[in-house]
mmCIF file of C-alpha atoms and ligand atoms in Angstrom:
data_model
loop_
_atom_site.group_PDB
_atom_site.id
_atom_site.type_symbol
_atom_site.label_atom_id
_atom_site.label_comp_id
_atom_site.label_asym_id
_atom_site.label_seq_id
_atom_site.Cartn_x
_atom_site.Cartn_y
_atom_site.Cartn_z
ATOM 1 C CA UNK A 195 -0.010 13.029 -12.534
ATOM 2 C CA UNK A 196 3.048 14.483 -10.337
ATOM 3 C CA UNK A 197 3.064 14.565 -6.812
ATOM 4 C CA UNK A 198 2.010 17.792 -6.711
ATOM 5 C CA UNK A 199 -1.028 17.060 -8.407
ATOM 6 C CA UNK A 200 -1.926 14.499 -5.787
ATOM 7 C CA UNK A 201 -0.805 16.982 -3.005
ATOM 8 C CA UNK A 202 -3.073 19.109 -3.936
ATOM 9 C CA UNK A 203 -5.797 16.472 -3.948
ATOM 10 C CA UNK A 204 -5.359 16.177 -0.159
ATOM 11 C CA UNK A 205 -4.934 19.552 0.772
ATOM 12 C CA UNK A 206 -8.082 20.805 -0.892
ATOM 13 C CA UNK A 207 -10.022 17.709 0.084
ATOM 14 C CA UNK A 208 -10.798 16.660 -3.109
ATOM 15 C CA UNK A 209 -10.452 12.508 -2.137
ATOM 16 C CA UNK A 210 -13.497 11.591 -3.464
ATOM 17 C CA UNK A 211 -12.149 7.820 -3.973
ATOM 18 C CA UNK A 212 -11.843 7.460 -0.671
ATOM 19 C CA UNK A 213 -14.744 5.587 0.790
ATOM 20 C CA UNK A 214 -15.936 4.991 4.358
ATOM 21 C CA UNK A 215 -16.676 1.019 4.146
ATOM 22 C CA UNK A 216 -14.286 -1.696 3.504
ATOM 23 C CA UNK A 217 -14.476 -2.120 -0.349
ATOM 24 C CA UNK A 218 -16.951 -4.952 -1.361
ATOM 25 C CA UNK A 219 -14.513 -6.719 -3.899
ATOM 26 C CA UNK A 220 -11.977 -7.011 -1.147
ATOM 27 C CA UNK A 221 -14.597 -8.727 1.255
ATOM 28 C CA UNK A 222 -15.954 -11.093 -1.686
ATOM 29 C CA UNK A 223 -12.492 -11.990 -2.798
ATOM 30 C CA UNK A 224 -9.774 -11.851 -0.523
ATOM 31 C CA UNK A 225 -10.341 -15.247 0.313
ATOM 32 C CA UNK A 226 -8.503 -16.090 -3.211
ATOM 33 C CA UNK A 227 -5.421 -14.487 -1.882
ATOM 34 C CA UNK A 228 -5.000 -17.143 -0.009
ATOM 35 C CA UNK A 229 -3.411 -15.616 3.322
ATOM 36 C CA UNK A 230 -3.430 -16.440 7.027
ATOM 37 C CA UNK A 231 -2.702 -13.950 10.098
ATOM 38 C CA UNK A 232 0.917 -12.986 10.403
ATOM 39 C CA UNK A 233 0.856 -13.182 6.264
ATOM 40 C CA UNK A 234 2.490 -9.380 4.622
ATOM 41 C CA UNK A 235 0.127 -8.079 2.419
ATOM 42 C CA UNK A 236 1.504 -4.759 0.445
ATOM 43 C CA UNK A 237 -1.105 -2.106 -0.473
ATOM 44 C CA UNK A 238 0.269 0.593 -2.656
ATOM 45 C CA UNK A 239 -0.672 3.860 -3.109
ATOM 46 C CA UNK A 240 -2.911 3.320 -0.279
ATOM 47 C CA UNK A 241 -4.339 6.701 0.753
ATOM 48 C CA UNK A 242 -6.186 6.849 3.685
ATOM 49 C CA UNK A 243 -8.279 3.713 2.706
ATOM 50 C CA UNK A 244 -10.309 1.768 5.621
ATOM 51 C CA UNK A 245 -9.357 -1.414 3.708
ATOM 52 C CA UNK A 246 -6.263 -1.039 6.063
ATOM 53 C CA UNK A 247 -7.615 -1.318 8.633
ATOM 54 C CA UNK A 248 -9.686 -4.189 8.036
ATOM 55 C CA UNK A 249 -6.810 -6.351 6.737
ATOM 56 C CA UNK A 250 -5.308 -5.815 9.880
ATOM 57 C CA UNK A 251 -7.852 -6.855 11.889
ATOM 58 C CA UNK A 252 -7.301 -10.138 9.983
ATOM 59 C CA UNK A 253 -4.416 -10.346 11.669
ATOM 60 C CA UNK A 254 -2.440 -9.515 8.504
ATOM 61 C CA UNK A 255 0.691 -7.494 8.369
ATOM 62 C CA UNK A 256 -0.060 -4.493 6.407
ATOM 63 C CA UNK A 257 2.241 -2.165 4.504
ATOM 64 C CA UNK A 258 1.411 0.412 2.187
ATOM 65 C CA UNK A 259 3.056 3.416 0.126
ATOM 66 C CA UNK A 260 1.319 7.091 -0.043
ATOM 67 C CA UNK A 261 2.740 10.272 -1.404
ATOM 68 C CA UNK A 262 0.821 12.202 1.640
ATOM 69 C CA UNK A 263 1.696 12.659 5.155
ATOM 70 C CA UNK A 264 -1.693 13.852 5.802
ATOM 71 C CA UNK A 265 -3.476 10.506 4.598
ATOM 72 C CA UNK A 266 -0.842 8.460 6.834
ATOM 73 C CA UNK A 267 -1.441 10.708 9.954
ATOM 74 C CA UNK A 268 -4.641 9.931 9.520
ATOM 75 C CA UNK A 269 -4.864 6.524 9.154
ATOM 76 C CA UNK A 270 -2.588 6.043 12.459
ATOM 77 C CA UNK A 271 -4.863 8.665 14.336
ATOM 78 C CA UNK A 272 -7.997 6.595 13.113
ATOM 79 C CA UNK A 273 -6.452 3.451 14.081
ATOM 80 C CA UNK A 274 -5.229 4.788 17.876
ATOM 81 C CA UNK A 275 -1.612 3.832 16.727
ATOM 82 C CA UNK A 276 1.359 5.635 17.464
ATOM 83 C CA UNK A 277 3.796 5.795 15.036
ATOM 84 C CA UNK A 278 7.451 5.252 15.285
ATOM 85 C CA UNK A 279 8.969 7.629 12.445
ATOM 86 C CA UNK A 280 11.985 6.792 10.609
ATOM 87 C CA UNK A 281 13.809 8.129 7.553
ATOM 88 C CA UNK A 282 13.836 5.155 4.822
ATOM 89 C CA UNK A 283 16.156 6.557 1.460
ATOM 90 C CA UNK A 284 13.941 8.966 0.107
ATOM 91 C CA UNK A 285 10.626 8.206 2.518
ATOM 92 C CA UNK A 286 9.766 8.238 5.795
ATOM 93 C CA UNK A 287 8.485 5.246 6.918
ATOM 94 C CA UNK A 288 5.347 5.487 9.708
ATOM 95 C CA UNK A 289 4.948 1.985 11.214
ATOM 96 C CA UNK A 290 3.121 1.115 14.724
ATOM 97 C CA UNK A 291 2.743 -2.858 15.492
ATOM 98 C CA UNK A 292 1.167 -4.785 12.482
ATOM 99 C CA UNK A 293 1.268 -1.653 10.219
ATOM 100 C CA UNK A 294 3.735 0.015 8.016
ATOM 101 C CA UNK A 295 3.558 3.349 5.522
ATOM 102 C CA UNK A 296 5.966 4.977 3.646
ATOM 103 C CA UNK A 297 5.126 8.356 2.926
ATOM 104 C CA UNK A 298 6.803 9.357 -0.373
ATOM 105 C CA UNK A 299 6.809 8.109 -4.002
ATOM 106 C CA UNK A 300 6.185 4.599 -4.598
ATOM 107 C CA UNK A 301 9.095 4.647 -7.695
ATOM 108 C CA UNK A 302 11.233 5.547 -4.902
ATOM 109 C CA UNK A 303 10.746 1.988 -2.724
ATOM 110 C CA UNK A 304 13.400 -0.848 -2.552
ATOM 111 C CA UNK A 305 12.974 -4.465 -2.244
ATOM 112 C CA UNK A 306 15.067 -4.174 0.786
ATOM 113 C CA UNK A 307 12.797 -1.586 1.983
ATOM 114 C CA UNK A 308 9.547 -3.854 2.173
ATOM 115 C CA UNK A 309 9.401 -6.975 4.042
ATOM 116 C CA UNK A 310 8.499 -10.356 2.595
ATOM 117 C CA UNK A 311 5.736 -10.236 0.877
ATOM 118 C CA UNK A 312 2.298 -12.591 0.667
ATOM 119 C CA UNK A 313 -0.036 -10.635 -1.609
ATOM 120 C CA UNK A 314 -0.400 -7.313 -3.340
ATOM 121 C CA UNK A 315 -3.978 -5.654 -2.479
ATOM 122 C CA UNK A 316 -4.232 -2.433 -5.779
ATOM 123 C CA UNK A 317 -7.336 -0.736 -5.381
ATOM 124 C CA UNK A 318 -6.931 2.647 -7.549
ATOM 125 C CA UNK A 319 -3.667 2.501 -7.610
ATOM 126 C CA UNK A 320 -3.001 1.377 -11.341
ATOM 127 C CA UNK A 321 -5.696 3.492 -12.480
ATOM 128 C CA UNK A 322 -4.599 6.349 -10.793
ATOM 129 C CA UNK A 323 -1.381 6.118 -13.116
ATOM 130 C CA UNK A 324 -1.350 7.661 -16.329
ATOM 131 C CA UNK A 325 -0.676 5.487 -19.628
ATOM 132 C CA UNK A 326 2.985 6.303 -19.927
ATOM 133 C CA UNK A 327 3.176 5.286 -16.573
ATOM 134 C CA UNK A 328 1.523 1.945 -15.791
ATOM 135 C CA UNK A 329 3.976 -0.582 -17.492
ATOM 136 C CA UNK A 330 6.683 0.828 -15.302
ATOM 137 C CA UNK A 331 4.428 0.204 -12.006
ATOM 138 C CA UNK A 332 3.383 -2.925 -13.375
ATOM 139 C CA UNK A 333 7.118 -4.523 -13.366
ATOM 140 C CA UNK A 334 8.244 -2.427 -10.187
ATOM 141 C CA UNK A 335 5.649 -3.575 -8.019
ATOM 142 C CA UNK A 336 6.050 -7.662 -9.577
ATOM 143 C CA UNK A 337 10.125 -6.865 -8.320
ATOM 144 C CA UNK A 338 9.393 -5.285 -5.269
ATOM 145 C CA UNK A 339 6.791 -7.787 -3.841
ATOM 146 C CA UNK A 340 8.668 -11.014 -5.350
ATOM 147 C CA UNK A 341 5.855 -11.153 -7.882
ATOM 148 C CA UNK A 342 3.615 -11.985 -5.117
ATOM 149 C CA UNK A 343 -0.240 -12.451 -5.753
ATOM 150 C CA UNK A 344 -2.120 -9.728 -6.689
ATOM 151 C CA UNK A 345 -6.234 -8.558 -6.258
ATOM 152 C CA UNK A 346 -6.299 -5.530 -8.365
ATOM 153 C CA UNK A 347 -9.683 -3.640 -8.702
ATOM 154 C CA UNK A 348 -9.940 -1.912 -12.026
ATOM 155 C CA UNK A 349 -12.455 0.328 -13.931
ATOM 156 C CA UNK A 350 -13.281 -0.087 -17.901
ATOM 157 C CA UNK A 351 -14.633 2.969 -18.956
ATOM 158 C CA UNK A 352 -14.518 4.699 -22.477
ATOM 159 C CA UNK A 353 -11.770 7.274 -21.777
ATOM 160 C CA UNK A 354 -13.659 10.392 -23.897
ATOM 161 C CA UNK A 355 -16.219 10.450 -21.571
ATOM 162 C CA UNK A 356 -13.952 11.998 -18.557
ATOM 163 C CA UNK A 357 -10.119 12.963 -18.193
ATOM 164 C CA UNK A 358 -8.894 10.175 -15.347
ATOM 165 C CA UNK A 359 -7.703 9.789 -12.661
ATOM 166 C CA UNK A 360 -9.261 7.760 -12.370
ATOM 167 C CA UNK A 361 -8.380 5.925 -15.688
ATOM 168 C CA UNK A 362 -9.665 3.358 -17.983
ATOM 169 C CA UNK A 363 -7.707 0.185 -17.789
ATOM 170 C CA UNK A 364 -9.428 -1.973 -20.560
ATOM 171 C CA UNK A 365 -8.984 -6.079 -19.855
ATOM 172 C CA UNK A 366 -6.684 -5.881 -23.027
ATOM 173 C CA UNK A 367 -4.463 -3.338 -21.397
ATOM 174 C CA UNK A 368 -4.363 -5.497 -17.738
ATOM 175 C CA UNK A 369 -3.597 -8.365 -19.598
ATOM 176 C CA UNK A 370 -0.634 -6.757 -21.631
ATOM 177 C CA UNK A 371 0.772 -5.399 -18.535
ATOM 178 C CA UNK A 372 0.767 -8.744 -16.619
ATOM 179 C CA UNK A 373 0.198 -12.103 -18.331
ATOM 180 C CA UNK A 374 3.970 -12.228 -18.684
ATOM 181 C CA UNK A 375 4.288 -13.082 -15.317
ATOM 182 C CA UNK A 376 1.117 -13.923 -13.953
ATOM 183 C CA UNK A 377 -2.104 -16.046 -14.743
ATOM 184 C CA UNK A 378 -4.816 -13.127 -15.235
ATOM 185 C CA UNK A 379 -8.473 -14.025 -14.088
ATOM 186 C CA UNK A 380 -11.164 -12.053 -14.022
ATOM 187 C CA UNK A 381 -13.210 -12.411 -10.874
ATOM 188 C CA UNK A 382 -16.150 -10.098 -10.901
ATOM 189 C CA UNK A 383 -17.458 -6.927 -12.730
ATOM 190 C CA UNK A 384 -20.161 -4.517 -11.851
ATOM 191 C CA UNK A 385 -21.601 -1.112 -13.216
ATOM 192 C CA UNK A 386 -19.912 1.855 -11.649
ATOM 193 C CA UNK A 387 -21.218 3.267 -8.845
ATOM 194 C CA UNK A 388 -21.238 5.625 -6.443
ATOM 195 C CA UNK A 389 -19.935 9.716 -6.705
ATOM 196 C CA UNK A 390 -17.911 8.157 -10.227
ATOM 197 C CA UNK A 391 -21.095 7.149 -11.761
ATOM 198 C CA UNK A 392 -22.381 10.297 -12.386
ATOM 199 C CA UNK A 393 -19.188 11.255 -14.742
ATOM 200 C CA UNK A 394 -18.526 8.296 -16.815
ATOM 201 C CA UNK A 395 -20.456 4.895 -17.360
ATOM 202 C CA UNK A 396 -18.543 1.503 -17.116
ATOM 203 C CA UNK A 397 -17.666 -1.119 -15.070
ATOM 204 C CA UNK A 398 -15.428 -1.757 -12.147
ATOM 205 C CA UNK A 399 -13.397 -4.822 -12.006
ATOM 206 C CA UNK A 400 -11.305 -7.436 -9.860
ATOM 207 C CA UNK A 401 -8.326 -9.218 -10.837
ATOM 208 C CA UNK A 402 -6.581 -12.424 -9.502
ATOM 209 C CA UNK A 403 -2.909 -12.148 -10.911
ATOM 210 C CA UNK A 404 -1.520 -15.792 -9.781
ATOM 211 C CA UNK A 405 1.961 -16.100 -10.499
ATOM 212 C CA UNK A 406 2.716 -17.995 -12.893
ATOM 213 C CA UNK A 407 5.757 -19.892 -10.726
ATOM 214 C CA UNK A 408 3.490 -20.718 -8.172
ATOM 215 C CA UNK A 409 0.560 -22.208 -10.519
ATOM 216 C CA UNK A 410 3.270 -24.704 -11.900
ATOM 217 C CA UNK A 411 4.104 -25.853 -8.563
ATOM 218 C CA UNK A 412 0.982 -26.182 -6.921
HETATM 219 C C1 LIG B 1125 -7.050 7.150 -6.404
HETATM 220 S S1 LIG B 1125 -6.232 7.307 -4.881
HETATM 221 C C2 LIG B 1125 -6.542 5.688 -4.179
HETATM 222 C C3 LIG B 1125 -6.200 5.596 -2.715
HETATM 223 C C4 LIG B 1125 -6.547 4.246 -2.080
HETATM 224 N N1 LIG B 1125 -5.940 3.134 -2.784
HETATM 225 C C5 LIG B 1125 -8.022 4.056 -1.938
HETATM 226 O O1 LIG B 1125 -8.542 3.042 -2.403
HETATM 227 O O2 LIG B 1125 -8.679 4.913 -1.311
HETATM 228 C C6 LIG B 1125 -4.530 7.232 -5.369
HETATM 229 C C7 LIG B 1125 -3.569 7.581 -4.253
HETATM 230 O O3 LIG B 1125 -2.256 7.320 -4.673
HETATM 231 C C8 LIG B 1125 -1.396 8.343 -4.229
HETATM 232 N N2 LIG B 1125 -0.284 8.329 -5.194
HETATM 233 C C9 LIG B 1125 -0.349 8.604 -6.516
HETATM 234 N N3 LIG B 1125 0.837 8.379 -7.101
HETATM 235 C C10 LIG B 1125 1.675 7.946 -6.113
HETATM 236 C C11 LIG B 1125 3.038 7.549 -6.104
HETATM 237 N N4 LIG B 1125 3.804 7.539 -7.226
HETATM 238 N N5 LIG B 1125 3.587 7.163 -4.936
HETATM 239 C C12 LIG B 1125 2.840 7.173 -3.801
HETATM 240 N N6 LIG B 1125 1.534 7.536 -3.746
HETATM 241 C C13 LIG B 1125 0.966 7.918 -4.906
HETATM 242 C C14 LIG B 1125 -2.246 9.589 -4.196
HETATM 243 O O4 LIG B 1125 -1.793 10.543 -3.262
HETATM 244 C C15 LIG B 1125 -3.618 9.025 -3.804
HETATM 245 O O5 LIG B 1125 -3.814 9.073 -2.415
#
């Protein structure tokens, strides 16, 4: 999937993963990410989701990664927010008070870029990455974020039913990608639903990835 690809998405409005309602594994288990207000939570490839907004309105500081300018705008028009707009190496960065976006790729981020940060909040991000390309997001975003904690929402699907994205990320493929680093528990799992169900049948998952550093010192 190239940017262009994704581009395209937005411009034809074909964002049928976007959803109007704060997503319900985020409600039942963001409490397990154990954050207060002021905390930095990073949300990449964050698209225009309303799960933005309603980590800042727990008083969270919120930054996120998108390869579209049009998601971003929209997400500071929806918000009231007026951006301040910076150049940031190869991004722009979009930030207004408690939030921060970088349009642009999310292979093209820094640690010095992002600020400290509390927990990691993927929700279609991994499995909007291709095979070839997960591994590499999987260790980028564990450097970036200072292996912080992660919720990750995942489908399990069998792949012949549908070309992804969205992809199939099988338990034995999550696990592969992050147990070196992280204790991986599985916190819920549900039947697709929704717009998805109707081309493939499968379940949709959440993650706690705890690091492992922190587990040994709690
Ligand atoms: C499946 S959507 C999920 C969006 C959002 N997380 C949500 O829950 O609505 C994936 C998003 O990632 C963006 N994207 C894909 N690859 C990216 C990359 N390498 N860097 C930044 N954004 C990317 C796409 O433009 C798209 O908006």
């Amino acid at each position: 999937m190239d940017e262009e690809f994704w581009q395209a998405r937005w411009r034809e409005n074909r964002t049928g993963f976007h959803e109007d309602r704060p997503h319900e594994m985020l409600l039942g288990h963001f409490d397990r990410l154990g954050l207060s207000a002021g905390d930095a939570v990073f949300v990449p490839l964050c698209g225009k989701s309303v799960d933005l907004d309603w980590l800042l309105d727990r008083g969270l500081r919120v930054t996120g990664v998108e390869f579209s300018r049009q998601a971003v705008e929209e997400v500071f028009a929806r918000l009231a927010l007026t951006p301040q707009i910076r150049d940031a190496g190869n991004t722009i960065c979009f930030s207004a008070g408690a939030l921060q976006i970088f349009v642009g790729d999310f292979f093209d981020l820094t640690g010095s870029m992002l600020r400290r940060t509390d927990a990691v909040y993927d929700r279609a991000a991994l499995v909007a990455l291709p095979g070839h390309a997960r591994p590499g997001y999987a260790s980028r975003l564990a450097d970036l974020t200072g292996a912080a904690r992660q919720l990750l929402i995942s489908l399990d699907y069998d792949q012949s039913q549908m070309d992804g994205p969205p992809f199939s990320v099988p338990e034995r493929e999550i696990r592969d990608l992050y147990e070196n680093g992280f204790d991986v528990e599985l916190l819920s799992r549900r039947e697709i639903a929704g717009p998805l169900a109707q081309r493939c049948d499968g379940n949709e998952e959440a993650w706690l990835l705890d690091p492992r550093s922190a587990s040994i010192t709690a």
